[in-house]
Coordinates of C-alpha atoms in Angstrom, one line a residue:
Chain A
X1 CA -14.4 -42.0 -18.2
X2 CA -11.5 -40.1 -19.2
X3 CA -9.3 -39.7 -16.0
X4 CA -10.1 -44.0 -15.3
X5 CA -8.5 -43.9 -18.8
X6 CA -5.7 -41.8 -17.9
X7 CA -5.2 -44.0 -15.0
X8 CA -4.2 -47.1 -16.6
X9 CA -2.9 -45.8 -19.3
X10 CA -0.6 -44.3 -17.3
X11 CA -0.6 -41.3 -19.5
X12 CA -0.5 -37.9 -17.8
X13 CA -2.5 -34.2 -18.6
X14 CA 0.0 -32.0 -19.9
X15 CA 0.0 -28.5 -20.0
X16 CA 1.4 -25.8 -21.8
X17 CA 3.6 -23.0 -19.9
X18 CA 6.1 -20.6 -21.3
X19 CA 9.3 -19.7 -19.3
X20 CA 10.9 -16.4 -19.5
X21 CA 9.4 -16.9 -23.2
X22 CA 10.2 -20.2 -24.0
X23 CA 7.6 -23.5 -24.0
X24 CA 7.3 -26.5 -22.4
X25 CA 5.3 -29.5 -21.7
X26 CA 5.0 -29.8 -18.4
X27 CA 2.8 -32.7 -16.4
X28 CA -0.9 -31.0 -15.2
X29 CA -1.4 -30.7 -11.3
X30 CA 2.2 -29.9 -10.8
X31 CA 3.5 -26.9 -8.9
X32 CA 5.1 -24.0 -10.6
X33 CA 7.9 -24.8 -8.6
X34 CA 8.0 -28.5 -9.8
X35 CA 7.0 -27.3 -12.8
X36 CA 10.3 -25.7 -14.0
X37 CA 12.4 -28.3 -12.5
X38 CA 10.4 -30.7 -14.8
X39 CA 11.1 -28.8 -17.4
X40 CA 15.1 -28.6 -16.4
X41 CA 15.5 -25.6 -14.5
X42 CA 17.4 -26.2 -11.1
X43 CA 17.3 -23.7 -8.2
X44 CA 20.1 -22.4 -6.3
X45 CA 18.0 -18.9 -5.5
X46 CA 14.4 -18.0 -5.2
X47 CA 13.6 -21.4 -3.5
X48 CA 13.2 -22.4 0.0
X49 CA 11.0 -24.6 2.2
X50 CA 8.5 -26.0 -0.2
X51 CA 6.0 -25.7 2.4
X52 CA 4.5 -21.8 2.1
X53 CA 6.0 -20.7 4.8
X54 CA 9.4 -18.9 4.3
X55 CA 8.2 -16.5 1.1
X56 CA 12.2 -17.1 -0.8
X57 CA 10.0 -18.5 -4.1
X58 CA 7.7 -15.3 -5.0
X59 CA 7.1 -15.3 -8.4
X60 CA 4.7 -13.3 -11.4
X61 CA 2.9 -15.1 -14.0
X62 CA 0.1 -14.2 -16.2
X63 CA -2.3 -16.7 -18.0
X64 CA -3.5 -16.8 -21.6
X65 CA -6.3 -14.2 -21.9
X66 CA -5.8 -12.4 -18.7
X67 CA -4.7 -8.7 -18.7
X68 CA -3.8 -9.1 -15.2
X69 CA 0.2 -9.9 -13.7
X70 CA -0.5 -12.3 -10.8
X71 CA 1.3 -13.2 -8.0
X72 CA 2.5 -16.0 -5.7
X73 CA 4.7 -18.8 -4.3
X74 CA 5.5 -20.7 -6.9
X75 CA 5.7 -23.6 -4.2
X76 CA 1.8 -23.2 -3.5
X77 CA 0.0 -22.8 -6.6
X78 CA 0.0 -25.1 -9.5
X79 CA 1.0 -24.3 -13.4
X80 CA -2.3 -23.7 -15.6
X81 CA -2.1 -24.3 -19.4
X82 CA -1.2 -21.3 -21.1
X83 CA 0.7 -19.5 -18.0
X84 CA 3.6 -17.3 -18.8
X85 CA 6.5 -17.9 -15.7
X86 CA 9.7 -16.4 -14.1
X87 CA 10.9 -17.0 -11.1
X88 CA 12.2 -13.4 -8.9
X89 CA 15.8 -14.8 -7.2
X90 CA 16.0 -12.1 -5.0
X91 CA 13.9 -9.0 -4.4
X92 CA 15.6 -6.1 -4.1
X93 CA 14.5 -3.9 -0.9
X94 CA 17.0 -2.3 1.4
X95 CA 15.8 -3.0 5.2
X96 CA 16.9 0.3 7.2
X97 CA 19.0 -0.4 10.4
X98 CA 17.9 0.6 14.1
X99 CA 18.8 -0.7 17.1
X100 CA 15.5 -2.0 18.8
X101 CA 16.6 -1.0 22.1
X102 CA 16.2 2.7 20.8
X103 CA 13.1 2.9 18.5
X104 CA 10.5 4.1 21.4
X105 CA 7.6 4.8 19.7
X106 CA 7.2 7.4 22.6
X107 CA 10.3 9.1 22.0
X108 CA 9.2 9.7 18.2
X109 CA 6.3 11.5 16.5
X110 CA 6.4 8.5 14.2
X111 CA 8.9 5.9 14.5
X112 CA 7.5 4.1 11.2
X113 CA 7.7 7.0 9.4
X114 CA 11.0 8.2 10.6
X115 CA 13.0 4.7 9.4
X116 CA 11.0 4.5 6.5
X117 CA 9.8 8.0 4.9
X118 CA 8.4 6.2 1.7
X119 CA 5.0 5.1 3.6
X120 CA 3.9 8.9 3.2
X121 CA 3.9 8.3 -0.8
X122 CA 0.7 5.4 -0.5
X123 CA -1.8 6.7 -3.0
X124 CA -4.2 3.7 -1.4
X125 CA -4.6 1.9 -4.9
X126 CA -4.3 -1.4 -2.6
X127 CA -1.9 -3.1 -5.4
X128 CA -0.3 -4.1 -2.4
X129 CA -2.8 -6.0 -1.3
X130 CA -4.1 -7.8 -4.5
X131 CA -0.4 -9.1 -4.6
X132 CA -0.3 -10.4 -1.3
X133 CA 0.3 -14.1 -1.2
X134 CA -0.9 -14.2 2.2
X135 CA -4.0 -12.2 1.8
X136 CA -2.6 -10.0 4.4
X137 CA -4.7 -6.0 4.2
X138 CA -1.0 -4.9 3.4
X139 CA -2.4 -1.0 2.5
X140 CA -4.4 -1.2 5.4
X141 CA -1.7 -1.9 7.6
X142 CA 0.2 1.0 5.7
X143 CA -2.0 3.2 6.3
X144 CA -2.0 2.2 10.3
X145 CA 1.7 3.2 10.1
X146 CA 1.1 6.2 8.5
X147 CA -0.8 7.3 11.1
X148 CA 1.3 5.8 13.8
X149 CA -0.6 3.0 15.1
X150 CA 1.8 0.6 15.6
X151 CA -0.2 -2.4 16.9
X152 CA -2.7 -2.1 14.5
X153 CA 0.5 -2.6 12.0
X154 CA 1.9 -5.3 13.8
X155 CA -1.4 -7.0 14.2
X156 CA -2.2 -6.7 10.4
X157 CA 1.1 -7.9 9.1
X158 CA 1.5 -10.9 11.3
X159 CA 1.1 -13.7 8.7
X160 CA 3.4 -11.7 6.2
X161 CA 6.5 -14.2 5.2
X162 CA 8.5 -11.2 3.8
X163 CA 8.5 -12.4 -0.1
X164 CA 8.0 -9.2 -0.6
X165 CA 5.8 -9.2 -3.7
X166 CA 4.2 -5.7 -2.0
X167 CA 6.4 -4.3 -2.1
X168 CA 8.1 -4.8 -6.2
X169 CA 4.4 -4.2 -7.2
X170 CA 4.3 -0.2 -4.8
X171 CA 4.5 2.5 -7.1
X172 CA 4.7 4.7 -4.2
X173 CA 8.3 2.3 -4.0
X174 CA 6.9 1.4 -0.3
X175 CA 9.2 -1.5 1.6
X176 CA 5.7 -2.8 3.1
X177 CA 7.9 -5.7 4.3
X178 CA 10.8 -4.2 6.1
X179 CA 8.4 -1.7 7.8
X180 CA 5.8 -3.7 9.4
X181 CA 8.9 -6.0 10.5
X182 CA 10.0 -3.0 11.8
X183 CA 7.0 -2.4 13.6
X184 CA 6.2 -5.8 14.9
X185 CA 9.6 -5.8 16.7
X186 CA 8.4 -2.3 18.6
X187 CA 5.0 -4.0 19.4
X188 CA 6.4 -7.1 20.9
X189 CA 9.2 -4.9 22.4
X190 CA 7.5 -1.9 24.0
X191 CA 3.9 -2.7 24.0
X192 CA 2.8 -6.2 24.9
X193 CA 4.3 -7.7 28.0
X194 CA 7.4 -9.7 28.4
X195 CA 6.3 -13.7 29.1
X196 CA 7.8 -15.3 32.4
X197 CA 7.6 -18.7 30.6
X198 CA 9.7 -17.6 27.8
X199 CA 12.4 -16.2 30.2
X200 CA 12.5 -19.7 32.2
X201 CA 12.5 -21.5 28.8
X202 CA 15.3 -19.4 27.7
X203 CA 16.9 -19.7 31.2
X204 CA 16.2 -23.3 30.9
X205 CA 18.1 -23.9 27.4
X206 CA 21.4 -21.4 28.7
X207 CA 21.4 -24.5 31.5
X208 CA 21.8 -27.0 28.9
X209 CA 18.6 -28.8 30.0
X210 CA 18.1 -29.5 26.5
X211 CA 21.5 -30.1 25.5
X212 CA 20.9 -34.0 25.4
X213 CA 17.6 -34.5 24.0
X214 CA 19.0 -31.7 21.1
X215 CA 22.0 -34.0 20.5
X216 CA 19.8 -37.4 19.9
X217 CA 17.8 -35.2 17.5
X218 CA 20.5 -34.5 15.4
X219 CA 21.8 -37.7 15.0
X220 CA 18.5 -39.1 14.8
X221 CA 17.8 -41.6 11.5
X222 CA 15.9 -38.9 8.6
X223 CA 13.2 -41.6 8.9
X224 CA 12.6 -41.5 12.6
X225 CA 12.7 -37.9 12.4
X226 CA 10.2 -37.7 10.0
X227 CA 7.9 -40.0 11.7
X228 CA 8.4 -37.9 15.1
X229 CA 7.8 -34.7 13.2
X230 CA 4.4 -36.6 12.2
X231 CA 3.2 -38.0 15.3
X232 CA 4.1 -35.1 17.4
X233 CA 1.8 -33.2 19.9
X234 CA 0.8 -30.1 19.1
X235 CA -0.2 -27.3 22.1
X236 CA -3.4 -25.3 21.4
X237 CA -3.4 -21.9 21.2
X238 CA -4.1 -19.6 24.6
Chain B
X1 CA -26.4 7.3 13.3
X2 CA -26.2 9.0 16.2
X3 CA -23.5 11.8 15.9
X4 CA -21.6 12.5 12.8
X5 CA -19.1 10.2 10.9
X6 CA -15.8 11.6 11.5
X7 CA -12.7 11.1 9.3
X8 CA -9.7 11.9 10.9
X9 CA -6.7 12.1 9.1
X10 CA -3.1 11.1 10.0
X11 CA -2.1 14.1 12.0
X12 CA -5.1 14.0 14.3
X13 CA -3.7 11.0 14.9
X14 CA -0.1 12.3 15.7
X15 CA 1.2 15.7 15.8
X16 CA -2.3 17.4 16.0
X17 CA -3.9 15.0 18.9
X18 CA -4.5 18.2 21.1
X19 CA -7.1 18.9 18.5
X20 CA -9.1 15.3 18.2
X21 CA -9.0 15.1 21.6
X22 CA -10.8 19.0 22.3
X23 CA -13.2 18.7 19.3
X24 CA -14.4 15.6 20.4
X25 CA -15.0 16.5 24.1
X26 CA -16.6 19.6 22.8
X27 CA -18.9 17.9 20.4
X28 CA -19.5 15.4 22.9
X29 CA -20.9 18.1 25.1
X30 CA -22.7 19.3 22.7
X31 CA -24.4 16.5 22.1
X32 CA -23.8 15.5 18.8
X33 CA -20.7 13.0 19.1
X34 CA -18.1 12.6 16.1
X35 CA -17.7 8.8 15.3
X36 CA -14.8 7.4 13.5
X37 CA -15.0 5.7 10.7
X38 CA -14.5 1.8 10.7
X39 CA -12.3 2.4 7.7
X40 CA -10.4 5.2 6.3
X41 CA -7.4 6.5 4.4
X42 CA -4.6 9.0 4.1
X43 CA -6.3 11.9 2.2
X44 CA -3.1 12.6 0.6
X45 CA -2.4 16.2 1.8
X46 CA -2.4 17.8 -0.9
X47 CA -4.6 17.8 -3.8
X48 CA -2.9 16.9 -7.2
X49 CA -3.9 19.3 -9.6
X50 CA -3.0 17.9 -12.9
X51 CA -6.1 17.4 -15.1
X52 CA -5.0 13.5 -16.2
X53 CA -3.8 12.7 -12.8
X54 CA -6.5 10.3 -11.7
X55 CA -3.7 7.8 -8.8
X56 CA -3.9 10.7 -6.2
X57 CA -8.0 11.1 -6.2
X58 CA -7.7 7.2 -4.7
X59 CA -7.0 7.6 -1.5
X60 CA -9.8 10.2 -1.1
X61 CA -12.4 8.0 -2.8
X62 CA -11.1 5.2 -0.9
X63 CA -12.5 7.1 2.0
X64 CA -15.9 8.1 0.4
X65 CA -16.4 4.3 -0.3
X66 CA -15.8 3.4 3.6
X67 CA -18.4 6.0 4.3
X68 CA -20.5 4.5 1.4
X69 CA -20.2 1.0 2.8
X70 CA -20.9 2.4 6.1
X71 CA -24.3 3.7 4.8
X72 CA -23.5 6.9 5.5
X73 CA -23.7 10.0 3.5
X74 CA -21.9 12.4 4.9
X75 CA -18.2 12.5 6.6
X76 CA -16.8 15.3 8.9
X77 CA -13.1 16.7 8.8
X78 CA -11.2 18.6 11.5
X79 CA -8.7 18.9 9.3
X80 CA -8.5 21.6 7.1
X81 CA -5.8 20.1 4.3
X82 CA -8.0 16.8 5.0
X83 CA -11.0 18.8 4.3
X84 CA -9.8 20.4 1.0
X85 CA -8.2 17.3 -0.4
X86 CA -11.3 14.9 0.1
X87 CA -13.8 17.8 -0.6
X88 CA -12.0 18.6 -4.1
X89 CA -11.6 14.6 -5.4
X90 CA -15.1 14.4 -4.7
X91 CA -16.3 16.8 -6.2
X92 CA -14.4 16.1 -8.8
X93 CA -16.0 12.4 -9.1
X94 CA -19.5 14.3 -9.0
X95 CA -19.0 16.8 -12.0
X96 CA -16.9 14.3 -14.2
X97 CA -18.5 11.2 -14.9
X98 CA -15.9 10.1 -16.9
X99 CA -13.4 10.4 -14.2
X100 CA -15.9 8.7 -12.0
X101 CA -15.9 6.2 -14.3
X102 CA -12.3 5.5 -14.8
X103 CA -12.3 5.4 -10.4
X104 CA -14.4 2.7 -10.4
X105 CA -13.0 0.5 -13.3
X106 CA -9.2 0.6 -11.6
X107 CA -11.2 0.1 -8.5
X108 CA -12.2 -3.0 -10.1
X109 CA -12.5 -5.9 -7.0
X110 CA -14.5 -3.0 -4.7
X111 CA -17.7 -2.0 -4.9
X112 CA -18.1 1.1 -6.6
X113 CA -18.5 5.0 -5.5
X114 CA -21.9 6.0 -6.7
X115 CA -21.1 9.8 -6.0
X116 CA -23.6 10.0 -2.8
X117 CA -21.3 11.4 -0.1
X118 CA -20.9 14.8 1.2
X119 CA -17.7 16.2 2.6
X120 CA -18.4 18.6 5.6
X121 CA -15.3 20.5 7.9
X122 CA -16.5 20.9 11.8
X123 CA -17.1 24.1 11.2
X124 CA -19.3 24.2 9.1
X125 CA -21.7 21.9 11.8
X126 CA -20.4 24.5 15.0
X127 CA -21.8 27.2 12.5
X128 CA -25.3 25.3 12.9
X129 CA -25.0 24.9 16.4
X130 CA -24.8 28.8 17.6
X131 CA -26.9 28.4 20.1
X132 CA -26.3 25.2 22.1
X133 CA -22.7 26.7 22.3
X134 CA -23.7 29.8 24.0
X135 CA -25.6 27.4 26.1
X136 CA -22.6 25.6 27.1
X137 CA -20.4 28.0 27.9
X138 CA -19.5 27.6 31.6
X139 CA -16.9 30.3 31.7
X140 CA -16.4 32.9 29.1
X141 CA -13.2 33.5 28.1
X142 CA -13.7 37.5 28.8
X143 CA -10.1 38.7 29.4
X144 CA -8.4 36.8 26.5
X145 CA -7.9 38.9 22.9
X146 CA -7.3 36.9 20.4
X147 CA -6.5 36.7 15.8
X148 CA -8.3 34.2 14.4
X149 CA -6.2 32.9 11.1
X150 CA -7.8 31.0 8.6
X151 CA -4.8 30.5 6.0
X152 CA -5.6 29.0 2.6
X153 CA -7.4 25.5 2.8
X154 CA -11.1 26.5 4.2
X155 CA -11.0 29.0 1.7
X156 CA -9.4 28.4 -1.4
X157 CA -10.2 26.7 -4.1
X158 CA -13.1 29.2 -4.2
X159 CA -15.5 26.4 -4.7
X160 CA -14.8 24.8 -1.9
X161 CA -14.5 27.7 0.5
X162 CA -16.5 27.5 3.7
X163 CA -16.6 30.6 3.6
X164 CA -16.2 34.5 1.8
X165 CA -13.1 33.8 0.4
X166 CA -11.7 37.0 0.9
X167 CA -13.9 38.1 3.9
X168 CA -14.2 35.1 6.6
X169 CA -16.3 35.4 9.2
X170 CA -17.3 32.0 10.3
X171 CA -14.4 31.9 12.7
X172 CA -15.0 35.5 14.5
X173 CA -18.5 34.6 15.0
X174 CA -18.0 31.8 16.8
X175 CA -15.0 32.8 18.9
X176 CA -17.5 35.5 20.3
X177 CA -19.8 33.1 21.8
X178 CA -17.4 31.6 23.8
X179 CA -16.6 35.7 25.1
X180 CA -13.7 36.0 23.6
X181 CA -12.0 39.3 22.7
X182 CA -11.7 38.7 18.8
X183 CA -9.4 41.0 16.6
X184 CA -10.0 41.6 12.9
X185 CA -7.1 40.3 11.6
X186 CA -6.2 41.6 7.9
X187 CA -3.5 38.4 7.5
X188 CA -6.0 36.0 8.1
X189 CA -6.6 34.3 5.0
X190 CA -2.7 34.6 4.0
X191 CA -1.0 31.6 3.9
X192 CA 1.5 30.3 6.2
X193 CA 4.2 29.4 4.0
X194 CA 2.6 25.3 4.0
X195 CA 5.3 22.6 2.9
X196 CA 8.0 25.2 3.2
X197 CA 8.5 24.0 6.3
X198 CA 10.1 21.2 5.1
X199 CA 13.4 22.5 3.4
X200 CA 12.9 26.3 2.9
X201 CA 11.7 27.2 6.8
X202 CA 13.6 30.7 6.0
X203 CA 10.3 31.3 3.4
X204 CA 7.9 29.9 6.3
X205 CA 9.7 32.2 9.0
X206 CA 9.2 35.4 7.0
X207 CA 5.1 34.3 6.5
X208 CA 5.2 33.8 10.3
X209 CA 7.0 36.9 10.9
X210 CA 4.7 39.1 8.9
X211 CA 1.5 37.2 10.3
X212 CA 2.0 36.9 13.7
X213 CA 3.9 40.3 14.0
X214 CA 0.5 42.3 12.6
X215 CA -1.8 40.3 14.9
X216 CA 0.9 41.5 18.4
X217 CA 0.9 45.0 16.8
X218 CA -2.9 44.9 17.2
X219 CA -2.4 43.3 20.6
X220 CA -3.0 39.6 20.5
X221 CA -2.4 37.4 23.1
X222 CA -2.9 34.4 20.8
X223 CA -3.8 32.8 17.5
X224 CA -6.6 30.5 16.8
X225 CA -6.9 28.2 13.8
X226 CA -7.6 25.0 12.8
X227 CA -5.1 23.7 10.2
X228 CA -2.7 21.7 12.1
X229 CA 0.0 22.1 9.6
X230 CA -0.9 26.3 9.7
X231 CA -0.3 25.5 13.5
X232 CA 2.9 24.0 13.4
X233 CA 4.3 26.7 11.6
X234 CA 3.3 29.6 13.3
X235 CA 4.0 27.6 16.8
X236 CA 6.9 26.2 15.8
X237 CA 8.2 29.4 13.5
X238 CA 7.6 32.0 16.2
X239 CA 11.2 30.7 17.9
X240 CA 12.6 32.4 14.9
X241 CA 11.1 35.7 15.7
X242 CA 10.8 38.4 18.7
X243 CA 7.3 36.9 19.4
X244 CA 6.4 34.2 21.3
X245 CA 2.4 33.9 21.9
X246 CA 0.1 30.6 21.9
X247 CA -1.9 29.3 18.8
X248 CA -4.7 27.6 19.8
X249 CA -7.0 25.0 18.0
X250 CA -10.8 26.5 18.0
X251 CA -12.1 23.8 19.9
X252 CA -9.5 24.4 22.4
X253 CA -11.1 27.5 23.8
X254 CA -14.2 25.9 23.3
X255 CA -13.5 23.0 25.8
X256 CA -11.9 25.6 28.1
X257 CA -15.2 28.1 27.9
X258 CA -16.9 24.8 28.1
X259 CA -15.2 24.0 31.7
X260 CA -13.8 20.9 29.5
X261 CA -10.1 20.0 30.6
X262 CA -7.6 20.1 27.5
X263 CA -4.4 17.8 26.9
X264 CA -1.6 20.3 25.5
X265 CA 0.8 17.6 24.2
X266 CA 1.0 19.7 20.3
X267 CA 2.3 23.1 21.6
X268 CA 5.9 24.4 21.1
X269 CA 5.0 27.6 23.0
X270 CA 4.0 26.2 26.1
X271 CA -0.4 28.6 26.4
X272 CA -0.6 27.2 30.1
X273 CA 1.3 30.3 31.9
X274 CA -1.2 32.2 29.1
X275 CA -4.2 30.9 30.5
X276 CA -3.3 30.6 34.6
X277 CA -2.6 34.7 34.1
X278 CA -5.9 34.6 32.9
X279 CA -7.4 32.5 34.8
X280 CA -8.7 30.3 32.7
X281 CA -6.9 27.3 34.0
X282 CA -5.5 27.1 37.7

């Protein structure tokens, strides 16, 4: 009964990892994120929420016998003995800039296209995809832009959390993330319609109606908070 | 499947929608319906020719695999780039098994392409369907002369060709069903100066020139074609010469001998006036 023994022992699974080249012992079970803390790294870049949602801690590992470069948040997915680590501070990507109020789709052949030529380079090898953190059909949904279907972009890229792992992977050199950003923004904008209760909320919080309940929030105890942010009611969707 | 599994291509999607939307109507009426495909992918547009260059067959056998997974063995182009692209890469799969091979191992987490699918353009199907079309002609299009213009990609590689490479007559022969008056045209199978058109349009305006020009000389009123990029350059190019006549999609005419309304959302020279003074359209 090994992990019983482990237990009141106290004594922890280690495993081996290697950052930028270099090993460590690190505790089994951890994330790669806690992971290289353990082993004394401390982030000022490439780190974020915690939670999987906001995509800042993408990262490329590859594990002992595997002739595949994986991909993921380090955040989200814990270290495996044998895994070789870095951690990508920044990814660079240049977003193009555009004015939504003047990116019609009807007024363009292809909008897409016309912000963001590079999408007419995908060769479909779908390394795009395989990267994907989010499991998102990311050469699917450039192929939608390529041939101008903007909702079907939109639609397809919705979970994306702009890590942009797609797009440091493209060898097309494709800015999958900026793009279907792009393209969600003329969806929302041009094609679906605009919400009444979103105008009256917005109409609402320009009144102050929230102003009050805002302020107590802020000054609220972290503990409270916390609690609040556990208890609290959450609306189904439709 | 009922109908015929029908890849489209980008531009069918955008600049050449004047096209999808007349070859399906007229395949519609003729009773065998094109269906898209679930899936499908850019073909590429042009097909690599470098003997090691194994990335840009992909996208095409991407699209063989969709038709594969589809349980389908055979997929349908109005395209005529689309055509030569996805015809050539498969082909190419089918002769070389070690390039076949190589496919399927970078295609690693997909099922593989066993080689069964067949790449067809539509007209090689309206060539088998001679006479349901004279059948369905409502109105022939007596009064109307016009060049048909084939350009490279339906005939060149010569093993792809749908066709006599150097004497086409697939085209002719079914442009004279719908009652057309059909030229020969010598410039037919000359090409239209392609990607030029990009960043050397004086190269692509001198192709037009010399293509269209012959075609007026022998008194056209209009090209017919199916390449979409062969018709944005002799549409668009014409405004760089004295001549200024429509060029039509095939299956345009067809859906107007058909009694089929067309949309006409593609053209830079406007063929309605054309057709009222024909009285083809009111």
């Amino acid at each position: 009964m090994k992990a019983e023994e482990d237990e009141s022992n106290e004594e922890v699974e280690m495993v081996e990892i290697f950052v930028m080249g270099k090993r460590y012992k690190v505790p089994k079970g951890l994330t790669i994120m806690t992971a290289l803390e353990y082993a004394g790294y401390k982030f000022t870049r490439g780190c974020g929420c915690r939670g999987g949602f906001c995509g800042a801690c993408s990262t490329v590992f590859r594990t002992k016998d595997e002739y595949k470069l994986r991909m993921d948040l380090a955040c989200q997915t814990a270290v495996e003995d044998g895994m070789f680590l870095v951690q990508l501070p920044f990814m660079p990507a240049v977003r193009e800039d555009y004015d939504v109020e003047e990116v019609d789709p009807e007024e363009h052949d292809n909008v897409l296209l016309d912000y963001y030529p590079e999408v007419a380079r995908c060769v479909s090898c779908n390394t795009c995809t395989k990267a994907c953190p989010q499991d998102i059909e990311v050469m699917d949904y450039v192929q939608a832009a390529l041939r101008g279907d903007i909702e079907r972009t939109a639609e397809l890229s919705f979970d994306c959390i702009q890590c942009g792992l797609c797009s440091i992977r493209c060898p097309a050199d494709i800015k999958h993330y900026h793009m279907a950003q792009m393209a969600r923004r003329i969806h929302a904008k041009y094609n679906q319609p605009e919400s009444d209760e979103l105008a009256e909320r917005v109409k609402e919080i320009k009144e102050g109606k929230y102003d009050e309940e805002m302020e107590k929030l802020v000054n609220m105890e972290r503990e409270i908070l916390k609690k609040r942010y556990d208890e609290r009611d959450i609306k189904e969707e439709g | 499947m009922e109908g015929h599994l029908y890849y489209p291509g980008c531009t069918l999607k955008t600049k050449a929608s004047d096209y999808e939307d007349s070859a399906m109507k007229v395949m519609d009426k003729l009773g065998e319906p094109l269906v898209e495909m679930d899936d499908w992918y850019c073909c590429g547009a042009v097909q690599s020719l470098a003997e090691d260059d194994i990335m840009h067959q992909i996208a095409p056998i991407r699209t063989m695999c969709c038709a594969q997974e589809q349980g389908e063995d055979e997929i349908v182009t109005l395209c005529d780039m689309c055509y030569n692209v996805l015809r050539q890469a498969n082909d190419r799969m089918k002769e070389r098994e070690d390039d076949l091979e190589t496919m399927n191992e970078f295609l690693d987490e997909d099922p593989d392409y066993e080689g069964g699918v067949e790449v067809y353009h539509l007209f090689h199907l309206l060539e088998d369907m001679k006479d349901e079309i004279e059948e369905a002609v409502e109105t022939p299009l007596n009064d109307l002369v016009v060049a048909p213009y084939y350009g490279c990609m339906l005939l060149r590689p010569d093993n792809v060709a749908i066709d006599e490479t150097e004497d086409p007559e697939i085209m002719e022969g079914l442009l004279e069903l719908l009652g057309l008056e059909v030229l020969e045209n010598p410039k037919r199978t000359e090409c239209c100066g392609s990607y030029h058109t990009v960043n050397r349009s004086d190269i692509v305006e001198k192709r037009v020139e010399d293509i269209v020009s012959h075609a007026v000389d022998e008194g056209a009123e209009a090209m017919v074609l199916s390449c979409p990029l062969c018709q944005f350059n002799l549409d668009y190019h014409q405004r760089a010469t004295e001549f200024e006549i429509p060029v039509f999609y095939l299956t345009e005419l067809m859906a107007l001998a058909f009694g089929l309304d067309i949309e006409v959302k593609n053209h830079k020279i406007d063929p309605r006036s054309l057709l009222k003074e024909k009285g083809i359209v009111e």
